[in-house]
PDB file of C-alpha atoms and ligand atoms in Angstrom:
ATOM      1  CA  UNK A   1     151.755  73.067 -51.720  1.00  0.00           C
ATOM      2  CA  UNK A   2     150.649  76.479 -51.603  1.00  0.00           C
ATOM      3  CA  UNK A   3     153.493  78.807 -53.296  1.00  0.00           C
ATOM      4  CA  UNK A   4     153.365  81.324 -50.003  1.00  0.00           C
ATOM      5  CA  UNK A   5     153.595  78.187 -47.925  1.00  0.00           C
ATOM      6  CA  UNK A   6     156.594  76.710 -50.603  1.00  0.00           C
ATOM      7  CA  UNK A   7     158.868  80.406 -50.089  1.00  0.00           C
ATOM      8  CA  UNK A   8     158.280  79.796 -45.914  1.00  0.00           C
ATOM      9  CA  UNK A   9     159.523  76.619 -46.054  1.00  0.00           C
ATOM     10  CA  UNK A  10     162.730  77.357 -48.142  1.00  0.00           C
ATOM     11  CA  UNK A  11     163.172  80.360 -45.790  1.00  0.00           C
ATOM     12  CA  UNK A  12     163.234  78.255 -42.968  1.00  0.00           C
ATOM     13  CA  UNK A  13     165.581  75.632 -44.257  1.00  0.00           C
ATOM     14  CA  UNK A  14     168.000  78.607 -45.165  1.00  0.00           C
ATOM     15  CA  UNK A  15     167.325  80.204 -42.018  1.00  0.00           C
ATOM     16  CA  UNK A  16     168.062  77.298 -39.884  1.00  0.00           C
ATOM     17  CA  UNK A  17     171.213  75.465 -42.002  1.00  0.00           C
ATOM     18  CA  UNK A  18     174.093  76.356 -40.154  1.00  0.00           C
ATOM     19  CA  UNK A  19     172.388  75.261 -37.187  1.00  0.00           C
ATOM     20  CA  UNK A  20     171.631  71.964 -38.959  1.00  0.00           C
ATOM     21  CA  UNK A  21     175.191  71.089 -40.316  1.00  0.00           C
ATOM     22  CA  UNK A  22     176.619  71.969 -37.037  1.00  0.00           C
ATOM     23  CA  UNK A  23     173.775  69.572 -35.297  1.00  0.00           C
ATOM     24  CA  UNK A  24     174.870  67.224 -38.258  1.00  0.00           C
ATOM     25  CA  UNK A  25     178.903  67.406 -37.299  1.00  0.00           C
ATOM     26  CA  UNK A  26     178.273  67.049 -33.631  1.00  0.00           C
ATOM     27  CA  UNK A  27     175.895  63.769 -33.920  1.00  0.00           C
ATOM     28  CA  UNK A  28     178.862  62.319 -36.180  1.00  0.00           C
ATOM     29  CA  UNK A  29     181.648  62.879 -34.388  1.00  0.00           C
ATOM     30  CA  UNK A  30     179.894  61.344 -31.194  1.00  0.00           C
ATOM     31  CA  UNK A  31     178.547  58.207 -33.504  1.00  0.00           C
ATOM     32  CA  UNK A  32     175.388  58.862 -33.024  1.00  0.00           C
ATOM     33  CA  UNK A  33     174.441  59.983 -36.318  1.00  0.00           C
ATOM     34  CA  UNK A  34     170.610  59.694 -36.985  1.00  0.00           C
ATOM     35  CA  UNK A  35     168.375  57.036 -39.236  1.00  0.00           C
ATOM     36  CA  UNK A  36     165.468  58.569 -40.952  1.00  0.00           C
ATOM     37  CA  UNK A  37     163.391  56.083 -42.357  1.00  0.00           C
ATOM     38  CA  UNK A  38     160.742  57.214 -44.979  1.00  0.00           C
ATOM     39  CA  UNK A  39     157.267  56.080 -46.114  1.00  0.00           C
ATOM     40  CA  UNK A  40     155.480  55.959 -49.027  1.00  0.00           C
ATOM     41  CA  UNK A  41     152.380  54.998 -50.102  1.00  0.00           C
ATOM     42  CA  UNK A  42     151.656  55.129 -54.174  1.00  0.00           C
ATOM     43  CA  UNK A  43     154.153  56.142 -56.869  1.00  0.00           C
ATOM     44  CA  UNK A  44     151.946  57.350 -60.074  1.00  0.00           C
ATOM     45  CA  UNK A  45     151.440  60.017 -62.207  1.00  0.00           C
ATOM     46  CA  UNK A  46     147.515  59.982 -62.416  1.00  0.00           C
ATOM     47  CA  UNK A  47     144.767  60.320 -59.652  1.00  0.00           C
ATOM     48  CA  UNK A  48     146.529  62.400 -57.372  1.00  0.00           C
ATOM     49  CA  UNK A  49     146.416  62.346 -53.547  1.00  0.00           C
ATOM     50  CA  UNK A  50     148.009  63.045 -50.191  1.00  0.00           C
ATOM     51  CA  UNK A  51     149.242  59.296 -50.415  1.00  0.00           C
ATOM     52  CA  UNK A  52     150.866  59.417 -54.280  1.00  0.00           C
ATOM     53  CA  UNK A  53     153.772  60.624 -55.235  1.00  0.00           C
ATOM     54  CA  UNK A  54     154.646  61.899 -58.930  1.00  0.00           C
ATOM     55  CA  UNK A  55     157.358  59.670 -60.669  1.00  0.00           C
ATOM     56  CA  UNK A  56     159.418  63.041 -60.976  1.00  0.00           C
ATOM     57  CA  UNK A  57     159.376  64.043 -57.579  1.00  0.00           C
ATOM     58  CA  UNK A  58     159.960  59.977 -56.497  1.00  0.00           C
ATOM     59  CA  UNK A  59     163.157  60.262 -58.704  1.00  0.00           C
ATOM     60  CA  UNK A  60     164.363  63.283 -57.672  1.00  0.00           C
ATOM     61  CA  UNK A  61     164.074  62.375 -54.069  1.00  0.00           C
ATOM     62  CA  UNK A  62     165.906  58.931 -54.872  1.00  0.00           C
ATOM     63  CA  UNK A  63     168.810  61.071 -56.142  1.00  0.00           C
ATOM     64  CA  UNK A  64     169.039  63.653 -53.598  1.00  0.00           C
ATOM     65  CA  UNK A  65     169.078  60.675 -50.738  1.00  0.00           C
ATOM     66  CA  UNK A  66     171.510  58.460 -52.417  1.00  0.00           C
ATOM     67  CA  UNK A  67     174.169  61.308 -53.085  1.00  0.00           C
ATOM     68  CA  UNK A  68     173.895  62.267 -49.139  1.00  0.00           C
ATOM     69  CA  UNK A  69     173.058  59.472 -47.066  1.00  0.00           C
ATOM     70  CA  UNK A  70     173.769  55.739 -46.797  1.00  0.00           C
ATOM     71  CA  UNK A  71     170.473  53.889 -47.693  1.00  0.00           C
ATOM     72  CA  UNK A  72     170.470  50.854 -45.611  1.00  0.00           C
ATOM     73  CA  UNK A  73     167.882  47.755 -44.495  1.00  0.00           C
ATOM     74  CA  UNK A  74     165.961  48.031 -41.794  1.00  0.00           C
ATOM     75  CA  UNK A  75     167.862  45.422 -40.240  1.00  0.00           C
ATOM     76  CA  UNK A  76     171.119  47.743 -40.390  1.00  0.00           C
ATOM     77  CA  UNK A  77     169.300  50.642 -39.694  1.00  0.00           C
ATOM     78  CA  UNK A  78     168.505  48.820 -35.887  1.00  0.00           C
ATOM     79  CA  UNK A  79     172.327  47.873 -36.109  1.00  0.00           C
ATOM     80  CA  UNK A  80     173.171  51.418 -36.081  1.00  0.00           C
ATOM     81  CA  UNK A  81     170.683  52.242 -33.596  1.00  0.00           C
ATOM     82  CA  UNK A  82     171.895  49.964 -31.203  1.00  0.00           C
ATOM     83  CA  UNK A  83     175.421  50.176 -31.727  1.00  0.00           C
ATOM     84  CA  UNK A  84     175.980  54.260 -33.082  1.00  0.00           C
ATOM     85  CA  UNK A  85     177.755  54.816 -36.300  1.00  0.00           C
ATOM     86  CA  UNK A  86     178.879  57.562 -37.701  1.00  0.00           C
ATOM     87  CA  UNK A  87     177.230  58.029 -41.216  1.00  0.00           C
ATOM     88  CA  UNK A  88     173.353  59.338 -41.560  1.00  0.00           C
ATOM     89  CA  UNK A  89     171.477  57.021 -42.835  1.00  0.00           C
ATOM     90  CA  UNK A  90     167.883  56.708 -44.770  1.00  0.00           C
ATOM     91  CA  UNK A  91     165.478  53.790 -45.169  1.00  0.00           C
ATOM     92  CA  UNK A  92     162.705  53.134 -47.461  1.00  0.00           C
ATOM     93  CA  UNK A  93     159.245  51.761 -46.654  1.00  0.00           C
ATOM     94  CA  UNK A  94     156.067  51.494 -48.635  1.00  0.00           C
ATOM     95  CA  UNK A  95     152.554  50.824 -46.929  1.00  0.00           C
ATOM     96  CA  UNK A  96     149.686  48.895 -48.374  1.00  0.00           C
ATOM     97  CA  UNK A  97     150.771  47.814 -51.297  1.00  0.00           C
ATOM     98  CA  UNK A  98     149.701  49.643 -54.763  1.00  0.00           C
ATOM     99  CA  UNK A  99     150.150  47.718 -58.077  1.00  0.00           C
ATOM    100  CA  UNK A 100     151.258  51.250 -59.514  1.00  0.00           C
ATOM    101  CA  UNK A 101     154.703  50.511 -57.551  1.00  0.00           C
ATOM    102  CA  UNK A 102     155.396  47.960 -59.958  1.00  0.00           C
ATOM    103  CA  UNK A 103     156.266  49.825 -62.761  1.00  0.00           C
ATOM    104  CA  UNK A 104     158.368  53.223 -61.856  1.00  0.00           C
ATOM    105  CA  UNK A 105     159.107  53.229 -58.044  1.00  0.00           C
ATOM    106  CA  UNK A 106     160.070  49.455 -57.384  1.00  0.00           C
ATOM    107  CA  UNK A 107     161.855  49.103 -60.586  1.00  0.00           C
ATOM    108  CA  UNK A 108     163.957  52.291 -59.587  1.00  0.00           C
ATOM    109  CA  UNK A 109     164.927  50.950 -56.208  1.00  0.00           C
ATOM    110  CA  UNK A 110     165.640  47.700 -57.593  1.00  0.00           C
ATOM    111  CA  UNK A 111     168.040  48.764 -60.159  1.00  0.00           C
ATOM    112  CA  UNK A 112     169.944  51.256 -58.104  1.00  0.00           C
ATOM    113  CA  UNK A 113     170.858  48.669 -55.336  1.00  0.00           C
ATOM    114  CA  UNK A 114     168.756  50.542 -52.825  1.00  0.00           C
ATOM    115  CA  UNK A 115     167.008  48.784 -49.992  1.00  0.00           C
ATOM    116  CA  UNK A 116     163.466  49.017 -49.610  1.00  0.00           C
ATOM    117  CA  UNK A 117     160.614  47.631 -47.164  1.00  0.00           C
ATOM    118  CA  UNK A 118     157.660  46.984 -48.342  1.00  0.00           C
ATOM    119  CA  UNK A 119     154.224  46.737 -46.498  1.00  0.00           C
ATOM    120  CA  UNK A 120     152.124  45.127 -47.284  1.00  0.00           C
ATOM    121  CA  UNK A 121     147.590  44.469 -46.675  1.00  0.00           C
ATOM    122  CA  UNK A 122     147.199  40.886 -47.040  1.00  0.00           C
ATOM    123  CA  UNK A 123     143.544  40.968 -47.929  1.00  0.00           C
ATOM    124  CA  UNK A 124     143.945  43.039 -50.419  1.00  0.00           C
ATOM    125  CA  UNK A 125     146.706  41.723 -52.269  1.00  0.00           C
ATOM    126  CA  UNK A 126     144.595  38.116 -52.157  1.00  0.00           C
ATOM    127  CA  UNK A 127     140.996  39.489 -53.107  1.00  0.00           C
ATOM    128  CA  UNK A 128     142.758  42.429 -55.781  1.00  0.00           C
ATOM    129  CA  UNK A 129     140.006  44.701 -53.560  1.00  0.00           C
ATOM    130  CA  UNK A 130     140.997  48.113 -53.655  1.00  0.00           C
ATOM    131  CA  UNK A 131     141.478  49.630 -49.898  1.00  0.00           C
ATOM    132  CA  UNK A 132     139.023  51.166 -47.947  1.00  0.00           C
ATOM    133  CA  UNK A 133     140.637  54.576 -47.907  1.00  0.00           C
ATOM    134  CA  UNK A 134     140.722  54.939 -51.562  1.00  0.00           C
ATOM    135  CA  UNK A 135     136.743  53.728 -51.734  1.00  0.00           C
ATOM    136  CA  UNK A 136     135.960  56.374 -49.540  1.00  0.00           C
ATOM    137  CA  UNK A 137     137.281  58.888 -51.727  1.00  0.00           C
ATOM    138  CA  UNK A 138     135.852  57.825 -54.563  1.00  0.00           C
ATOM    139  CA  UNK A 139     139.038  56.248 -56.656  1.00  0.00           C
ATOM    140  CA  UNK A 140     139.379  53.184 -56.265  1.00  0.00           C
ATOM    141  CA  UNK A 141     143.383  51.749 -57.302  1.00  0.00           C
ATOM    142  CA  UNK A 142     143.968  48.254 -58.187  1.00  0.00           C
ATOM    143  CA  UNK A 143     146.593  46.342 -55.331  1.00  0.00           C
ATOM    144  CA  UNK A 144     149.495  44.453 -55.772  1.00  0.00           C
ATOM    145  CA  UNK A 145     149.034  40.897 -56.506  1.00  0.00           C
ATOM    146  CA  UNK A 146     150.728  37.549 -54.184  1.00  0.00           C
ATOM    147  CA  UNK A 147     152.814  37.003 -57.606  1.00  0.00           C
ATOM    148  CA  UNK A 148     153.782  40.617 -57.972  1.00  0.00           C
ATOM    149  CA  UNK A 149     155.229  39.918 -54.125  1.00  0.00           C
ATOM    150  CA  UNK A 150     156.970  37.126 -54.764  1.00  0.00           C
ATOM    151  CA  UNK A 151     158.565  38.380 -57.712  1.00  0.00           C
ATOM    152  CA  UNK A 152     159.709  41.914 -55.828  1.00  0.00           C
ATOM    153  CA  UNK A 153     160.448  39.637 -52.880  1.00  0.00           C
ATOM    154  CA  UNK A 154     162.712  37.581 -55.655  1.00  0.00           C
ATOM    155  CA  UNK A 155     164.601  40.857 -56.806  1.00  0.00           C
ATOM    156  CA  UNK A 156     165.602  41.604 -53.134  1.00  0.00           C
ATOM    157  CA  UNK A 157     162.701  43.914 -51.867  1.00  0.00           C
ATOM    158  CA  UNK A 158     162.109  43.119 -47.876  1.00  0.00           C
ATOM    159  CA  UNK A 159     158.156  42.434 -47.891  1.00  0.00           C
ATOM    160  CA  UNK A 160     156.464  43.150 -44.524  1.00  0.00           C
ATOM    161  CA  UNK A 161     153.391  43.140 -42.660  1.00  0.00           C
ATOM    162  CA  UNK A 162     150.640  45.590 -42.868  1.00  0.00           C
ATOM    163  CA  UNK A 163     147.642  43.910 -41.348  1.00  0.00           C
ATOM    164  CA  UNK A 164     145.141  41.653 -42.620  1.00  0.00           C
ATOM    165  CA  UNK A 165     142.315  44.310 -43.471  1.00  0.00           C
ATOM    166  CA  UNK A 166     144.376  47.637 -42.386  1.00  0.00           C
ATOM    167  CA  UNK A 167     141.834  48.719 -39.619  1.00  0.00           C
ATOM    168  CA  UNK A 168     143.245  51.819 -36.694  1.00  0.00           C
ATOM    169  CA  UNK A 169     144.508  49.094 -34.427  1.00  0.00           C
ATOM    170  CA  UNK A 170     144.521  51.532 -31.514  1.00  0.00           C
ATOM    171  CA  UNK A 171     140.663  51.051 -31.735  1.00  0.00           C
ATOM    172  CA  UNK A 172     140.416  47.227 -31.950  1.00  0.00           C
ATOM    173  CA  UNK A 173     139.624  46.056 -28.412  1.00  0.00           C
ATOM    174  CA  UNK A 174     139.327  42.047 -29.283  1.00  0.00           C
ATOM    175  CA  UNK A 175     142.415  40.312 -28.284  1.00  0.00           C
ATOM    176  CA  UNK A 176     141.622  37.511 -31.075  1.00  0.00           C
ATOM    177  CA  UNK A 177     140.887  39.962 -33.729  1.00  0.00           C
ATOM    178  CA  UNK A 178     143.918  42.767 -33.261  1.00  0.00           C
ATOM    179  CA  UNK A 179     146.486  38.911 -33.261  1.00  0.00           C
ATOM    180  CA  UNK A 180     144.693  37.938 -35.996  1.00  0.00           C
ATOM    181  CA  UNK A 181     145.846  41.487 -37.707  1.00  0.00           C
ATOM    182  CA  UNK A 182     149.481  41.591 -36.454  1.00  0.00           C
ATOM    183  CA  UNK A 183     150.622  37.901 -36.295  1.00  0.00           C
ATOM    184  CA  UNK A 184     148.274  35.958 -38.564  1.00  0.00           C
ATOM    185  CA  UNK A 185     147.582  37.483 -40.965  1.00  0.00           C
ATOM    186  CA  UNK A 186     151.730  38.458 -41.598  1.00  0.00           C
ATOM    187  CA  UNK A 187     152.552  34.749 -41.382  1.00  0.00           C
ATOM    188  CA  UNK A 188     149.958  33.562 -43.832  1.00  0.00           C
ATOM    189  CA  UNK A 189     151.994  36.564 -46.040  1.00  0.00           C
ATOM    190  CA  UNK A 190     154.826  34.723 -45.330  1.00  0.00           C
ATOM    191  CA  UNK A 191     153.808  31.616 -46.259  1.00  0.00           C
ATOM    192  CA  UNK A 192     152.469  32.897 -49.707  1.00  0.00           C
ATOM    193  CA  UNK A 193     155.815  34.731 -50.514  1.00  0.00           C
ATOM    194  CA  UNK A 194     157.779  31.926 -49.281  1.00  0.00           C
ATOM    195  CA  UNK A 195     159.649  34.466 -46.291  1.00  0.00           C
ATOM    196  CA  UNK A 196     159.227  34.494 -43.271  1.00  0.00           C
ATOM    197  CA  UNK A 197     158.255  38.830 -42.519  1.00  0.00           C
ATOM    198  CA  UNK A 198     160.692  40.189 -40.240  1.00  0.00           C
ATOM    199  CA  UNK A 199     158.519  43.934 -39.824  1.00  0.00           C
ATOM    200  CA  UNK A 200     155.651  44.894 -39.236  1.00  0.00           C
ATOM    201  CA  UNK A 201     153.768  48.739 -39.426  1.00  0.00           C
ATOM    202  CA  UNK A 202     150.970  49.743 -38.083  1.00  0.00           C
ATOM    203  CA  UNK A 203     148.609  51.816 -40.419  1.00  0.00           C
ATOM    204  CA  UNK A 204     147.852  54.843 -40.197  1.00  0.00           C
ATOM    205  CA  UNK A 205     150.749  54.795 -37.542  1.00  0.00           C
ATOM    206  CA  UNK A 206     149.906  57.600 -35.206  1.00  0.00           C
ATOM    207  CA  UNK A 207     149.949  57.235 -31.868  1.00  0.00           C
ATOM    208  CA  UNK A 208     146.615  57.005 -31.398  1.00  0.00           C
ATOM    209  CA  UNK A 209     146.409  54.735 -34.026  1.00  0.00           C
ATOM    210  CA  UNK A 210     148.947  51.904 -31.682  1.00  0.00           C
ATOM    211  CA  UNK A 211     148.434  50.432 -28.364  1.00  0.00           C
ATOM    212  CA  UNK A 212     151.191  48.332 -26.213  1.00  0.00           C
ATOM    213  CA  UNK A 213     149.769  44.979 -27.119  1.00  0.00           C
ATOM    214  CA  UNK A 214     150.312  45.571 -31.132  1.00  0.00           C
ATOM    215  CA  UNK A 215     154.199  45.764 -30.507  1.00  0.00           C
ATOM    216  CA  UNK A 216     153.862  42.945 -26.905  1.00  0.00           C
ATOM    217  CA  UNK A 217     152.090  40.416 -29.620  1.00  0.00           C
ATOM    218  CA  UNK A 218     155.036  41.476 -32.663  1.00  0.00           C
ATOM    219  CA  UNK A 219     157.894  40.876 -30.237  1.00  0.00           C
ATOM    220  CA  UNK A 220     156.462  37.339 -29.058  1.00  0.00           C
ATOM    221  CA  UNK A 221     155.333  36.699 -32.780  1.00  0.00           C
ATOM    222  CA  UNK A 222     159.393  36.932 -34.027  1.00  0.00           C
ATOM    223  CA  UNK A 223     159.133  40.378 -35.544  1.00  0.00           C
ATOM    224  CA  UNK A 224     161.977  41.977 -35.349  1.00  0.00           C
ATOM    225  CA  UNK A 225     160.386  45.498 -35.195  1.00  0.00           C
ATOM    226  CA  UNK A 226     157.233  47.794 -35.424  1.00  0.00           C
ATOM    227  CA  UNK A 227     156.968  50.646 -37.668  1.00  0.00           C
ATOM    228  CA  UNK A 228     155.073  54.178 -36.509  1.00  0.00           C
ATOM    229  CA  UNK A 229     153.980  56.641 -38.989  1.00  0.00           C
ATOM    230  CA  UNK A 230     154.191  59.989 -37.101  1.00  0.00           C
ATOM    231  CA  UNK A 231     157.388  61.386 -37.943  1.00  0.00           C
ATOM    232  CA  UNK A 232     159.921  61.339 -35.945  1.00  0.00           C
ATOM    233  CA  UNK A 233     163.728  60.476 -36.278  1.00  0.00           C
ATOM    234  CA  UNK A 234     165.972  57.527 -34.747  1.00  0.00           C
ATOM    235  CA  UNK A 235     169.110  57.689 -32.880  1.00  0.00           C
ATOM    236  CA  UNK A 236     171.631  55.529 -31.383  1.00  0.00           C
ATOM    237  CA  UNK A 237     170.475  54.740 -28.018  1.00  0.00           C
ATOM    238  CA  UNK A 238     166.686  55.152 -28.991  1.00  0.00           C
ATOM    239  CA  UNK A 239     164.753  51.679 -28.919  1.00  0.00           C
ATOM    240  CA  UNK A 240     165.542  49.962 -31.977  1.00  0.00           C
ATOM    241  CA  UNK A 241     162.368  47.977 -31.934  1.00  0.00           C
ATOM    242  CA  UNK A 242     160.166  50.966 -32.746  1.00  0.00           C
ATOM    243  CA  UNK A 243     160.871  52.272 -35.981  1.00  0.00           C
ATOM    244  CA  UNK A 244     159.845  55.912 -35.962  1.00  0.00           C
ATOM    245  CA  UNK A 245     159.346  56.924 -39.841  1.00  0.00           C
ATOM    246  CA  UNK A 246     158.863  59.823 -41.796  1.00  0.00           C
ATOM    247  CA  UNK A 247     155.901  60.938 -44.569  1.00  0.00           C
ATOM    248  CA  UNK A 248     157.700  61.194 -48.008  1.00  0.00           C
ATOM    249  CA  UNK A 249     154.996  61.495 -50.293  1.00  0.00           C
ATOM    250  CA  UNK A 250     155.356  64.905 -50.153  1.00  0.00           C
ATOM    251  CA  UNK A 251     157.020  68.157 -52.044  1.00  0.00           C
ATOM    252  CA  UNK A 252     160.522  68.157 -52.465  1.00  0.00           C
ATOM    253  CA  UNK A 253     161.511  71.057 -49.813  1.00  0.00           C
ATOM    254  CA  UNK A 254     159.947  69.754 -47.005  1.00  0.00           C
ATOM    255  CA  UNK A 255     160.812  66.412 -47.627  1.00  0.00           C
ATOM    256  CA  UNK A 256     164.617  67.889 -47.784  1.00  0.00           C
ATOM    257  CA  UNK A 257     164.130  69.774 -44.575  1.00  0.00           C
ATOM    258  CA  UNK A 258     163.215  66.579 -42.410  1.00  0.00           C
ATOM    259  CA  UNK A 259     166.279  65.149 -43.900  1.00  0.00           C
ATOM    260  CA  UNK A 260     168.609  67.229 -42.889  1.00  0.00           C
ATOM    261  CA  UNK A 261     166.996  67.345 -39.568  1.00  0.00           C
ATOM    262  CA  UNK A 262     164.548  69.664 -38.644  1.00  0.00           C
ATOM    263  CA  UNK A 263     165.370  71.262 -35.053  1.00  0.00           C
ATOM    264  CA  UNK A 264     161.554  71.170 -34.537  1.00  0.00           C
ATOM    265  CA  UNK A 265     161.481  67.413 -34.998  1.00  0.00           C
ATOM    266  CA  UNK A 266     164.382  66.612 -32.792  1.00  0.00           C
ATOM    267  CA  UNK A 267     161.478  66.169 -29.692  1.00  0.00           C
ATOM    268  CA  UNK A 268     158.949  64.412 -31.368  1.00  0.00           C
ATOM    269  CA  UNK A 269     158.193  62.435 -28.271  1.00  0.00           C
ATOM    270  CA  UNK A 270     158.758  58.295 -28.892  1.00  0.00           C
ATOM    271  CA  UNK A 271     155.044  56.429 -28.222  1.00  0.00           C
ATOM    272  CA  UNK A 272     155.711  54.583 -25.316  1.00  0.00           C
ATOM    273  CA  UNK A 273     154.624  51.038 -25.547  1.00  0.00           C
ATOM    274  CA  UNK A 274     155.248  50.071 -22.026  1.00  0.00           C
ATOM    275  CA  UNK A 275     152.540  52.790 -20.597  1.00  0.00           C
ATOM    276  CA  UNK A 276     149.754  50.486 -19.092  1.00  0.00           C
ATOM    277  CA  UNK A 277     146.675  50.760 -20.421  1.00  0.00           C
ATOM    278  CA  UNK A 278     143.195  49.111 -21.732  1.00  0.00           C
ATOM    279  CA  UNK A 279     146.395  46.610 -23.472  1.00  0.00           C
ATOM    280  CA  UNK A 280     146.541  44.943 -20.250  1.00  0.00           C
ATOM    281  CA  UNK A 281     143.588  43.594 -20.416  1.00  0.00           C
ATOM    282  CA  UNK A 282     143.878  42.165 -23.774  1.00  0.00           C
ATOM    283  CA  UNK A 283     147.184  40.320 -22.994  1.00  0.00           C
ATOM    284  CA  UNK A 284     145.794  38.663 -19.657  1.00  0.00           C
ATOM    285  CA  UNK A 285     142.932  37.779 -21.807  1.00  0.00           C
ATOM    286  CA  UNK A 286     144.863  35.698 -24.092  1.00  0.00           C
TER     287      UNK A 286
HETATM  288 ZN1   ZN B 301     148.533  51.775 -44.710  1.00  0.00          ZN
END
């Protein structure tokens, strides 16, 4: 980050933190305290990008959320959307599925007891291609493998769905081919990692990047939920089957100032899956 942009932020998380622990004390005393749920791509130290973060910042991060907030599954995190608690809490999620996870960020969460979900491109973890975002900027970074899965699956990581070849799903307009991308190809996952995937995300994540059917064909598939990558924070009484998640690969003061919830961000306004559209279509084509 730019150091002139760096000072604004800090001087608008000092600026605005009484009016964020006071937000903070009201939302707990009424249960409704909020889940933030972050996403990550790549955690590495070489061949930077807007989708790696640096081992240093990825610890530091760890540290600052575990001392504050509870760090919970996805599963509890829709418990406590559903039912209110009292207690902020944080979930992790990676997309796509890097092999550089395997040896700093993974480990990290592992051996601190901290919940993570992990999405994951099932193409590319079965052909060891590297994904088509990288190739188009010219550095291309090795996936994980199906046994590297299996064995994070093993030490307690939740593995989810990410596609089969992580196209913008809001563009696909072939019924077949977007359930081929969000049920199909995350049970053949399943199958290889012996688990049944209980999540799914979307990539990309925007709302552009979504359509009604993707989170229609999840629900009748068994997922228990649908991941969005636009930012945005969930709160008791909010849907709990649309996880709204955060971008963490980032510098360490913004990524503190979304966590201690940004007044801006309180109105991010939930994609609304039920809005009719072009989605109609595909599921009365089916
Ligand atoms: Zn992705």
């Amino acid at each position: 980050m730019h150091p002139l942009k760096q000072t604004a932020v800090d001087a608008y998380y000092h600026a605005t933190r009484p009016y964020r622990a006071l937000w903070m004390w009201q939302a707990r005393a009424a249960r409704k305290a909020p889940v933030m749920i972050l996403f990550y791509h790549r955690v590495a130290d070489d061949a930077a990008n807007a989708w790696t973060c640096s081992t240093a910042l990825f610890a530091q991060q760890m540290k600052w959320v575990r001392k504050r907030y509870d760090v919970v599954t996805l599963s509890e995190a829709q418990r406590r959307i559903r039912q209110g608690h009292d207690r902020p809490a944080v979930c992790i999620t990676f997309d796509d599925g890097y092999a550089d996870n395997n040896d700093f960020a993974l480990p990290l969460l592992v051996r601190e007891r901290m919940a993570c979900t992990y999405f994951v491109t099932l193409h590319n973890a079965l052909t060891g291609e590297p994904f088509p975002h990288d190739v188009k900027h010219g550095r291309p970074l090795r996936p994980n493998t199906i046994a590297d899965l299996r064995r994070w699956a093993d030490a307690g990581v939740e593995i989810g769905g990410h596609t089969r070849t992580h196209p913008d799903l809001g563009a696909i307009r072939d019924p077949d081919r977007l359930y081929d991308e969000v049920v199909v190809a995350g049970r053949e996952l399943g199958e290889l990692i012996d688990r049944p995937l209980r999540y799914f995300a979307a990539p990309f994540g925007l709302p552009q990047n979504l359509q009604p059917a993707v989170f229609e064909m999840a629900r009748e598939a068994g997922y228990e939920g649908v991941c969005s990558a636009y930012g945005g924070y969930n709160r008791p009484g909010d849907d709990a089957f649309h996880l709204q998640r955060i971008h963490a690969d980032d510098d360490f003061a913004r990524f503190r100032n979304w966590l201690t919830v940004d007044p801006r961000k309180l109105n991010v306004p939930r994609y609304d899956y039920s809005a009719p559209s072009h989605e109609l279509e595909l599921l009365a084509a089916r």
